[in-house]
Amino acid sequence: MTAATDIDRTLTAPVRKTPMGTFDLVFRNASLVAALFVLVLLAGIMVSMVVGGWPAFREFGLGFLTSSVWDTQNEQYGAWPAIVGTLSTALIALVVGVPLSLGIAVFLTQLAPPWFKQPVSTAIELLAAVPSIIYGMWGLFVFVPLFAAYVQIPLSNLVEGMPVVGTILYSRSPSGLGILTAGIILAFMIIPFIASITRDMLDQIPSVLRESAYGIGATTWEVVRHVLVPQAGVSIIGAVMLGLGRALGETMAVTFVVGNANRLSSSVMDPGSTIASRIANEFNEALGLQLNALIALGCILFFVTFVVLVIARLLVARVKRY
Amino acid sequence: MTMATPAKPTAAPHVEWGRVRSSRRMADRLMKIIATSFTLIAIVVLFWILGMLIVKGLGGLSAATFTQVTPGPGSEGGGLANAIVGSIVLTFLGIAVATPVGVLAGTYLAEYGKASKLAELIRFINDILLSAPSILIGLFVYVVMVEPFRGYSGWAGGVALGIIAIPVIVRTTEDMLRLVPGSLREAGAALGAPPSVVITSVTWRAAKSGMVTGILLALARIAGETAPLIFTALNNNFWFSPTLVGGVSNLPVTIYQFASAPYENWQQLAWAGSLIITVSILVLSIIARRIVRGGK
């Protein structure tokens, strides 16, 4: 008996009692703590937004979401114009950006010769590396004047007096700044994300599927339309949602070109504001309740993007496993 | 899936063969033209942005840009020296905060957590943080670091940038560690090394270049971030205090404030700053990509 425990001890003891064993334990726990910190971060962001915005939510209740007043003199705040601005710029970004991204993904995976694919892929990915503020500079100093001269003014003249389009597309002051401009700039910013995920998804589809479709005489378009898109379907929607998540929270580029108007206009050509642009614009001068109202706006943005990103990740992940 | 759809090609062979084929060919050609021109549009935008920066930025660049501090309203000349140094300090502070946390968390996911429920949850949340709006992270740091201490500081700015960098580093570290073959770990374990030693001196070493790439990518990601700095490090037109308390000048916020200002020298400096920041970020991303490709 004693001999056996002695042997037992000599076998196990050195591993447990050396400094190495302590280091092992410390390292393991340190990495666990670091991993848990990721969870703490997200929870912390959520709690700080709710707590910081609470005074505004308490003061205005549900009316904070639906009110269009933003009056710093009388301390009346409502989120509606910023919510509508955020949603409409993001929607425009998707309408413009998704077809472009899908076209790029199809070009990269189906049409580009191998030697050409790599440099073009890199160029598209570099679009994602360009900082948001540079898009803002390009938008404000290059795109906005061109947009005002060649789109806003002719289009306003054309649609003036027409029902519906006459209000949506008419610009009272064709400065080039506005919701539509912001949406188009956002479209270029989300293209690299949607395009590269879609490209990866299309690349993952076994080439046997493609080849058999070509084998029965399908054209490239038919292969894309009837074989590749149905195969990658859900993950493409996931990629689009990911782009939507980006577009909703994008700040600097939008702040440069959206016009930063507090009113809600019925035309996409008129200046407006988004949640992010309003926070960036007013935060440093904000005091008291205005500060809380801005953080409350941030809270709304957090929950909207959170839901969108959760859906996006679930859709993308489902297909990855497959 | 393909079986369920009615077999289209069989319907066409006899009648109107030529016309059907030409319409299909038209659709195909149209799609190819559209896809190619969409790609062209994106590339044109990239080079348009770069061209604009070079044309307008080079004119504003001079020796003074790197030696003088940012000018006050209405004063002549000036440079970006304090903003450039401030940006470098803030960015490296962010990386210094993010690297230990990110690498350890990535190591946990790849080596300890693996497919456990907790690891899956952390992975999922990390992916969400990866695309969370940076302005919210700025607000978060404002609420927890700026408001309680009643003042903007470089430390808050560094932490905000660090929080943005963490998910990038977690993700790449995990991906790179997973590429290390299991036999290497087993060989280390067979020599009697405990898991921590296997990880630090075998797995990390094997994945080193990939992990460095992740840190470079994180660096490129945060170097141009503007929104979170507005609420944390702010900006000013002087040399910042070495304790980093109070506003710390930095390139992105300087560009934001100078770009639409009515002073011509401010606008020129904004362009010069944009050129400097974009070129550094693009060079960083290209180097990171090279390392990945070389490593494979």
XYZ file of C-alpha atoms in Angstrom:
618
model
C 0.000 0.000 0.000
C 2.571 2.534 1.114
C 4.807 1.577 -1.764
C 1.991 2.145 -4.221
C 1.158 5.618 -2.873
C 4.843 6.468 -2.959
C 5.019 5.575 -6.602
C 1.798 7.492 -7.171
C 3.242 10.530 -5.517
C 6.481 10.428 -7.461
C 4.556 10.172 -10.705
C 2.145 13.039 -10.105
C 3.893 15.322 -7.673
C 6.529 16.942 -9.893
C 3.958 18.140 -12.404
C 1.757 19.720 -9.786
C 4.311 21.303 -7.533
C 6.883 22.877 -9.834
C 6.585 26.564 -10.795
C 5.716 25.211 -14.257
C 2.442 23.840 -12.873
C 1.571 27.199 -11.356
C 2.375 28.943 -14.611
C 0.138 26.487 -16.405
C -2.779 27.331 -14.140
C -2.168 31.072 -14.308
C -1.887 31.014 -18.097
C -5.061 29.016 -18.500
C -7.030 31.321 -16.246
C -5.567 34.465 -17.779
C -6.686 33.354 -21.231
C -10.135 32.480 -19.885
C -10.417 35.918 -18.275
C -9.332 37.594 -21.529
C -11.967 35.625 -23.436
C -14.652 36.514 -20.890
C -13.604 40.152 -21.238
C -15.061 40.078 -24.770
C -18.460 39.269 -23.247
C -17.989 41.943 -20.580
C -17.264 44.506 -23.307
C -20.519 43.931 -25.130
C -22.497 43.865 -21.885
C -20.681 47.026 -20.785
C -21.567 48.851 -23.983
C -25.196 47.812 -23.619
C -25.448 48.836 -19.946
C -23.628 52.144 -20.431
C -25.932 53.114 -23.310
C -29.068 52.290 -21.333
C -27.837 54.013 -18.162
C -26.471 57.059 -20.014
C -29.650 57.480 -22.039
C -32.025 56.694 -19.170
C -32.774 60.346 -18.162
C -33.936 61.053 -21.726
C -36.060 57.909 -21.916
C -37.598 58.693 -18.516
C -38.317 62.307 -19.446
C -39.938 61.672 -22.823
C -41.022 58.041 -22.561
C -42.016 56.373 -25.812
C -42.555 59.824 -27.282
C -38.760 60.066 -27.593
C -38.940 57.588 -30.463
C -41.763 59.297 -32.334
C -41.224 63.002 -31.666
C -39.630 65.109 -34.402
C -38.695 68.047 -32.171
C -35.019 68.676 -31.432
C -35.010 71.905 -29.467
C -31.980 72.640 -27.314
C -33.511 75.890 -25.970
C -36.586 74.248 -24.473
C -34.888 70.891 -23.848
C -37.303 68.944 -26.037
C -35.790 65.999 -27.861
C -37.173 63.424 -30.246
C -35.373 60.741 -32.216
C -37.727 60.280 -35.159
C -35.901 62.332 -37.861
C -32.575 60.720 -36.976
C -34.099 57.228 -36.979
C -35.717 57.830 -40.370
C -32.445 59.323 -41.688
C -30.455 56.323 -40.477
C -32.852 53.810 -41.982
C -33.260 55.629 -45.291
C -29.516 56.199 -45.872
C -28.857 52.546 -45.043
C -31.648 51.415 -47.356
C -30.310 53.547 -50.220
C -26.842 52.148 -49.535
C -28.212 48.617 -49.912
C -30.212 49.404 -53.062
C -27.100 50.869 -54.711
C -24.451 48.713 -53.069
C -25.892 45.193 -53.222
C -26.177 44.896 -57.033
C -22.681 46.384 -57.397
C -21.274 43.954 -54.810
C -22.929 40.916 -56.367
C -21.698 41.966 -59.813
C -18.173 42.286 -58.443
C -18.366 38.888 -56.736
C -19.598 37.263 -59.963
C -16.853 38.971 -61.942
C -14.155 37.839 -59.510
C -15.290 34.221 -59.280
C -16.631 33.512 -62.768
C -15.268 35.965 -65.302
C -11.848 37.249 -64.266
C -8.821 35.408 -65.641
C -6.719 33.945 -62.781
C -3.864 36.457 -63.143
C -6.355 39.314 -62.905
C -8.361 38.009 -59.958
C -5.763 38.659 -57.245
C -5.030 42.334 -57.959
C -8.721 43.166 -58.381
C -9.586 41.344 -55.152
C -6.891 43.328 -53.360
C -8.182 46.598 -54.823
C -11.722 45.825 -53.612
C -10.412 44.932 -50.162
C -8.386 48.145 -50.024
C -11.663 50.044 -50.439
C -12.474 48.678 -46.983
C -9.146 49.897 -45.589
C -9.702 53.516 -46.648
C -10.753 55.346 -43.465
C -14.305 56.614 -43.130
C -13.159 60.221 -42.895
C -11.435 59.981 -46.292
C -14.713 58.869 -47.854
C -16.151 61.956 -46.203
C -13.509 64.195 -47.814
C -14.025 62.571 -51.219
C -17.767 62.824 -50.827
C -17.776 66.450 -49.768
C -15.169 67.862 -52.156
C -15.473 65.635 -55.223
C -18.782 63.809 -55.276
C -21.106 66.483 -53.849
C -20.379 69.231 -56.446
C -20.674 66.733 -59.310
C -23.854 65.275 -57.873
C -25.416 68.721 -57.471
C -24.542 69.825 -60.992
C -25.262 66.660 -62.964
C -27.968 64.889 -60.959
C -29.805 67.139 -58.522
C -30.391 70.170 -60.720
C -31.442 68.352 -63.920
C -33.528 65.850 -61.959
C -35.259 68.589 -59.962
C -36.149 70.390 -63.187
C -37.455 67.169 -64.659
C -39.628 65.990 -61.783
C -40.894 69.385 -60.647
C -44.685 69.352 -60.321
C -45.013 65.596 -60.835
C -46.983 63.653 -58.220
C -44.964 61.552 -55.707
C -41.581 61.680 -57.504
C -41.972 65.453 -57.539
C -41.706 65.458 -53.736
C -39.321 62.545 -53.183
C -36.712 63.556 -55.748
C -37.142 67.343 -55.746
C -34.388 69.357 -54.062
C -35.326 72.774 -52.768
C -31.724 73.878 -52.522
C -29.555 71.738 -54.820
C -26.369 71.849 -52.705
C -25.467 68.229 -53.372
C -25.706 67.423 -49.657
C -28.491 65.169 -48.488
C -29.849 61.745 -47.615
C -29.370 60.317 -51.116
C -25.733 61.512 -51.299
C -25.007 59.927 -47.926
C -26.640 56.693 -49.082
C -24.493 56.548 -52.219
C -21.248 57.191 -50.307
C -22.292 54.495 -47.820
C -22.879 52.118 -50.718
C -19.222 52.397 -51.752
C -18.163 51.801 -48.159
C -20.151 48.574 -47.754
C -19.293 47.142 -51.188
C -15.976 45.597 -50.108
C -17.618 43.753 -47.191
C -20.538 42.311 -49.150
C -18.437 41.594 -52.240
C -15.641 39.753 -50.457
C -17.942 37.564 -48.338
C -20.036 36.713 -51.404
C -16.855 35.963 -53.359
C -15.685 33.560 -50.644
C -19.091 31.884 -50.570
C -19.165 31.436 -54.346
C -15.609 30.077 -54.269
C -16.659 27.476 -51.693
C -19.324 25.926 -53.916
C -17.932 22.654 -55.288
C -16.941 23.156 -58.920
C -18.632 19.845 -59.846
C -21.969 21.654 -59.536
C -20.848 24.410 -61.880
C -19.272 22.049 -64.351
C -22.328 19.827 -64.560
C -24.486 22.859 -65.314
C -22.057 23.936 -68.034
C -22.099 20.335 -69.233
C -25.804 20.467 -70.050
C -25.248 23.637 -72.034
C -25.997 26.397 -69.539
C -24.508 29.824 -70.155
C -22.468 31.593 -67.464
C -25.483 33.716 -66.534
C -27.665 30.629 -66.168
C -25.032 28.931 -64.012
C -24.924 31.992 -61.749
C -28.673 32.454 -61.648
C -29.832 28.832 -61.274
C -26.895 27.071 -59.606
C -24.635 29.455 -57.697
C -27.175 31.922 -56.273
C -29.552 29.225 -54.910
C -26.562 27.420 -53.391
C -25.112 30.502 -51.699
C -28.491 32.156 -51.109
C -28.742 32.394 -47.342
C -25.140 33.447 -46.886
C -25.530 36.217 -49.451
C -28.411 37.556 -47.360
C -26.116 37.296 -44.344
C -23.428 39.275 -46.146
C -25.997 41.926 -47.087
C -27.127 42.173 -43.451
C -23.500 42.611 -42.417
C -23.241 45.480 -44.881
C -26.461 46.889 -43.441
C -24.904 46.768 -39.975
C -21.974 48.805 -41.259
C -24.187 51.312 -43.041
C -26.371 51.930 -39.992
C -23.490 52.901 -37.726
C -21.147 54.624 -40.166
C -20.372 58.069 -38.814
C -17.736 60.322 -40.307
C -18.458 59.955 -44.009
C -22.158 60.530 -43.390
C -21.515 63.542 -41.159
C -19.600 65.180 -44.017
C -22.258 64.770 -46.692
C -25.677 64.343 -45.088
C -26.200 68.074 -44.514
C -26.939 67.739 -40.776
C -30.445 69.165 -40.794
C -32.592 68.480 -37.749
C -35.868 68.593 -39.655
C -37.374 65.683 -41.456
C -37.841 66.296 -45.173
C -40.026 64.346 -47.546
C -37.339 64.460 -50.262
C -34.234 62.268 -50.315
C -32.418 65.140 -52.014
C -32.750 67.375 -48.952
C -30.313 67.493 -46.043
C -31.130 65.303 -43.071
C -29.252 63.572 -40.317
C -28.615 60.073 -39.020
C -28.256 58.933 -35.431
C -24.483 58.644 -35.775
C -24.038 61.983 -37.566
C -26.104 63.819 -34.975
C -24.108 62.344 -32.109
C -20.812 63.246 -33.813
C -22.019 66.757 -34.556
C -23.505 67.784 -31.244
C -21.743 65.716 -28.646
C -18.922 68.071 -27.740
C -21.236 71.046 -27.198
C -23.946 69.031 -25.488
C -24.829 69.549 -21.819
C -27.287 68.013 -19.401
C -30.368 66.482 -20.945
C -29.090 66.959 -24.503
C -26.130 64.725 -23.657
C -28.496 62.081 -22.302
C -30.681 62.388 -25.391
C -27.630 61.807 -27.606
C -26.606 58.736 -25.614
C -30.222 57.565 -25.829
C -29.900 57.877 -29.617
C -26.755 55.751 -29.332
C -28.779 53.230 -27.342
C -31.353 52.959 -30.145
C -28.543 52.550 -32.685
C -26.973 49.856 -30.519
C -30.112 47.737 -30.367
C -30.915 48.140 -34.072
C -27.388 47.197 -35.215
C -27.207 44.420 -32.615
C -30.320 42.731 -34.004
C -29.133 43.183 -37.605
C -25.659 41.809 -36.843
C -27.000 38.819 -34.888
C -29.202 37.851 -37.837
C -26.295 38.409 -40.230
C -23.876 36.249 -38.258
C -26.430 33.464 -37.849
C -27.075 33.388 -41.601
C -23.406 33.506 -42.565
C -22.417 30.921 -39.941
C -25.131 28.470 -40.994
C -23.737 28.176 -44.452
C -20.087 28.117 -43.366
C -20.716 24.955 -41.402
C -22.456 23.461 -44.403
C -32.297 21.166 -54.993
C -31.575 21.299 -58.661
C -33.751 18.230 -59.160
C -36.858 20.030 -57.908
C -36.759 22.730 -60.575
C -38.289 21.641 -63.899
C -35.640 20.644 -66.420
C -35.559 23.710 -68.602
C -33.166 22.827 -71.445
C -35.237 19.826 -72.614
C -38.170 22.066 -73.499
C -36.310 23.933 -76.201
C -34.562 21.625 -78.661
C -36.811 21.510 -81.776
C -38.763 24.709 -82.232
C -37.118 28.125 -82.430
C -33.728 26.756 -81.473
C -31.867 29.645 -82.965
C -33.994 32.344 -81.347
C -33.899 30.823 -77.890
C -30.181 30.456 -78.117
C -29.627 34.023 -79.178
C -31.804 35.391 -76.375
C -29.938 33.275 -73.862
C -26.688 34.450 -75.318
C -27.868 38.048 -75.072
C -28.782 37.644 -71.395
C -25.422 36.040 -70.754
C -23.490 38.764 -72.532
C -25.491 41.490 -70.795
C -24.729 39.969 -67.388
C -21.040 39.751 -68.195
C -20.929 43.380 -69.268
C -22.822 44.497 -66.152
C -20.614 42.481 -63.769
C -17.442 43.757 -65.424
C -18.570 47.362 -65.406
C -19.636 47.148 -61.741
C -16.140 45.947 -60.899
C -14.707 48.801 -62.961
C -16.831 51.318 -61.048
C -15.451 50.121 -57.712
C -11.861 50.221 -58.963
C -12.386 53.668 -60.464
C -13.697 54.936 -57.114
C -10.628 53.562 -55.317
C -8.206 55.198 -57.741
C -10.282 58.373 -57.825
C -9.964 58.664 -54.042
C -6.229 57.939 -54.155
C -5.716 60.352 -57.046
C -7.619 63.082 -55.236
C -5.475 62.587 -52.135
C -2.240 62.707 -54.122
C -3.200 65.776 -56.157
C -4.542 67.801 -53.244
C -2.358 66.332 -50.493
C 1.074 66.599 -52.125
C 0.549 70.348 -52.563
C 0.070 70.750 -48.825
C 3.042 68.593 -47.842
C 6.287 70.328 -46.868
C 8.977 70.090 -44.213
C 6.840 72.345 -42.030
C 4.066 69.737 -42.067
C 6.252 67.445 -40.005
C 7.978 70.037 -37.786
C 5.380 72.648 -36.837
C 2.292 72.296 -34.695
C -1.267 72.765 -35.958
C -2.101 76.454 -36.382
C -4.797 78.232 -34.397
C -7.765 79.895 -36.095
C -6.601 82.624 -38.471
C -2.860 82.135 -37.925
C -0.555 81.533 -40.875
C 1.310 78.378 -41.862
C 1.635 75.608 -39.336
C 2.063 71.874 -39.666
C 0.780 68.607 -38.309
C 3.686 67.534 -36.078
C 1.630 67.297 -32.882
C -1.245 65.561 -34.646
C 1.051 62.981 -36.259
C 2.859 62.197 -32.997
C -0.454 62.156 -31.119
C -1.951 59.723 -33.614
C 1.053 57.416 -33.335
C 0.895 57.526 -29.516
C -2.865 56.834 -29.426
C -2.664 54.050 -31.995
C 0.153 52.265 -30.206
C -1.591 52.753 -26.877
C -4.633 51.062 -28.437
C -2.507 48.188 -29.725
C -0.767 47.888 -26.343
C -4.173 47.537 -24.678
C -5.588 45.170 -27.299
C -2.682 42.797 -27.997
C -2.450 40.962 -24.642
C -6.225 40.689 -24.267
C -6.803 39.754 -27.913
C -4.002 37.193 -28.136
C -4.972 35.506 -24.844
C -8.667 35.437 -25.748
C -7.878 34.031 -29.209
C -5.629 31.441 -27.569
C -8.442 30.445 -25.202
C -10.841 29.939 -28.129
C -8.397 27.892 -30.196
C -6.615 25.883 -27.481
C -8.868 25.557 -24.429
C -12.459 26.441 -25.310
C -12.581 24.829 -28.768
C -16.167 23.709 -29.443
C -17.547 24.285 -25.918
C -20.743 26.309 -25.472
C -18.857 29.152 -23.794
C -16.315 29.355 -26.605
C -19.069 29.363 -29.226
C -20.802 32.222 -27.411
C -17.594 34.247 -27.092
C -16.812 33.663 -30.768
C -20.288 34.878 -31.734
C -20.142 37.990 -29.551
C -16.639 38.736 -30.824
C -17.911 38.624 -34.410
C -20.612 41.110 -33.470
C -18.119 43.440 -31.790
C -16.009 43.174 -34.946
C -18.653 45.047 -36.910
C -20.168 47.122 -34.108
C -20.297 50.848 -34.952
C -17.135 52.510 -33.650
C -19.111 55.550 -32.530
C -20.840 53.395 -29.888
C -17.477 52.274 -28.541
C -16.522 55.953 -28.295
C -19.713 56.685 -26.357
C -19.072 53.702 -24.086
C -15.573 54.897 -23.212
C -16.944 58.405 -22.696
C -19.458 57.080 -20.177
C -16.984 54.895 -18.265
C -13.733 56.882 -18.540
C -14.292 60.511 -19.529
C -17.395 61.442 -17.560
C -16.320 59.950 -14.212
C -12.880 61.632 -14.386
C -14.313 64.879 -15.712
C -11.981 65.286 -18.638
C -10.875 64.091 -22.023
C -7.599 62.200 -22.100
C -5.289 60.304 -24.386
C -5.758 57.300 -22.127
C -9.472 57.210 -22.902
C -8.664 57.565 -26.602
C -6.169 54.708 -26.447
C -8.638 52.466 -24.622
C -11.377 53.258 -27.174
C -9.046 52.340 -30.046
C -7.952 49.241 -28.117
C -11.553 48.060 -27.761
C -11.990 48.402 -31.512
C -8.777 46.425 -32.100
C -9.518 43.554 -29.675
C -12.051 41.658 -31.831
C -9.751 41.867 -34.864
C -6.854 40.365 -32.906
C -9.032 37.701 -31.234
C -10.344 36.561 -34.596
C -7.014 36.398 -36.444
C -5.193 34.823 -33.490
C -7.769 32.044 -33.282
C -7.776 31.468 -37.039
C -3.991 31.319 -37.172
C -3.639 29.001 -34.160
C -6.152 26.631 -35.711
C -3.937 26.316 -38.783
C -1.130 24.880 -36.624
C -1.167 21.092 -37.084
C -2.161 19.059 -34.014
C 0.899 16.853 -34.350
C 3.118 19.777 -33.297
C 1.153 20.139 -30.060
C 1.279 16.393 -29.469
C 5.028 16.370 -30.008
C 5.397 19.118 -27.410
C 3.111 17.312 -24.968
C 5.031 14.063 -25.485
C 8.177 15.770 -24.227
C 6.310 16.381 -20.980
C 5.536 20.048 -21.497
C 2.325 21.261 -19.850
C -0.276 22.898 -22.141
C 0.825 26.443 -21.347
C 4.421 25.687 -22.387
C 3.252 23.898 -25.538
C 1.154 26.930 -26.438
C 3.741 29.602 -25.699
C 6.794 27.910 -27.141
C 5.373 25.657 -29.864
C 1.958 26.822 -31.098
C 2.537 30.562 -30.814
C 5.915 30.211 -32.454
C 4.462 28.266 -35.360
C 1.669 30.820 -35.842
C 3.832 33.876 -35.234
C 3.651 35.500 -38.659
C -0.108 35.073 -38.819
C -0.559 36.596 -35.394
C 1.646 39.543 -36.302
C -0.544 40.019 -39.383
C -3.600 40.207 -37.161
C -1.965 42.928 -35.078
C -0.975 44.840 -38.230
C -4.531 44.608 -39.538
C -5.827 45.888 -36.207
C -3.307 48.739 -36.431
C -4.571 49.623 -39.900
C -8.148 49.446 -38.676
C -7.717 51.852 -35.759
C -5.208 54.291 -37.280
C -7.910 56.089 -39.240
C -10.719 55.875 -36.694
C -12.202 59.294 -36.024
C -15.590 58.909 -34.370
C -14.434 57.289 -31.120
C -11.709 59.910 -30.637
C -14.159 62.823 -30.769
C -15.615 61.662 -27.452
C -12.393 60.570 -25.788
C -9.071 62.107 -26.835
C -10.668 65.131 -28.490
C -8.038 67.331 -30.151
C -6.138 70.554 -29.667
C -3.693 72.791 -31.461
C -0.756 72.421 -29.074
C 1.702 69.799 -27.995
C -0.225 67.567 -25.624
C 0.914 66.963 -22.072
C 3.206 63.933 -21.678
C 0.800 62.543 -19.093
C -1.817 62.377 -21.896
C -4.338 64.156 -19.670
C -6.498 66.683 -21.475
C -7.051 66.754 -25.222
C -4.477 64.870 -27.287
C -4.084 66.131 -30.841
C -4.471 63.470 -33.513
C -4.698 63.308 -37.278
C -8.269 62.076 -37.876
C -9.984 64.641 -35.657
C -7.670 67.378 -37.005
C -8.747 66.456 -40.542
C -12.388 66.515 -39.449
C -12.074 69.963 -37.888
C -9.840 71.492 -40.579
C -11.484 70.114 -43.733
C -14.486 72.408 -43.865
C -12.928 75.349 -42.023
C -12.822 78.728 -43.764
C -8.999 79.051 -43.525
C -7.015 77.993 -46.548
C -3.987 76.726 -44.601
C -6.302 74.560 -42.485
C -7.825 72.988 -45.574
C -4.386 72.325 -47.062
C -3.274 70.667 -43.845
C -6.445 68.553 -43.844
C -5.536 67.287 -47.315
C -1.917 66.647 -46.338
C -3.108 64.788 -43.241
C -5.537 62.705 -45.305
C -2.739 61.708 -47.664
C -0.399 60.759 -44.810
C -3.008 58.699 -42.987
C -4.361 56.892 -46.055
C -0.940 56.016 -47.437
C 0.205 54.657 -44.067
C -2.944 52.562 -43.685
C -2.834 51.178 -47.228
C 0.868 50.311 -46.861
C 0.131 48.561 -43.549
C -2.715 46.538 -45.064
C -0.658 45.552 -48.084
C 2.251 44.434 -45.871
C -0.182 42.416 -43.732
C -1.616 40.745 -46.833
C 1.887 39.921 -48.095
C 2.772 38.218 -44.822
C -0.378 36.095 -44.984
C 0.330 35.025 -48.537
C 4.018 34.421 -47.843
C 3.131 32.363 -44.768
C 0.862 30.099 -46.765
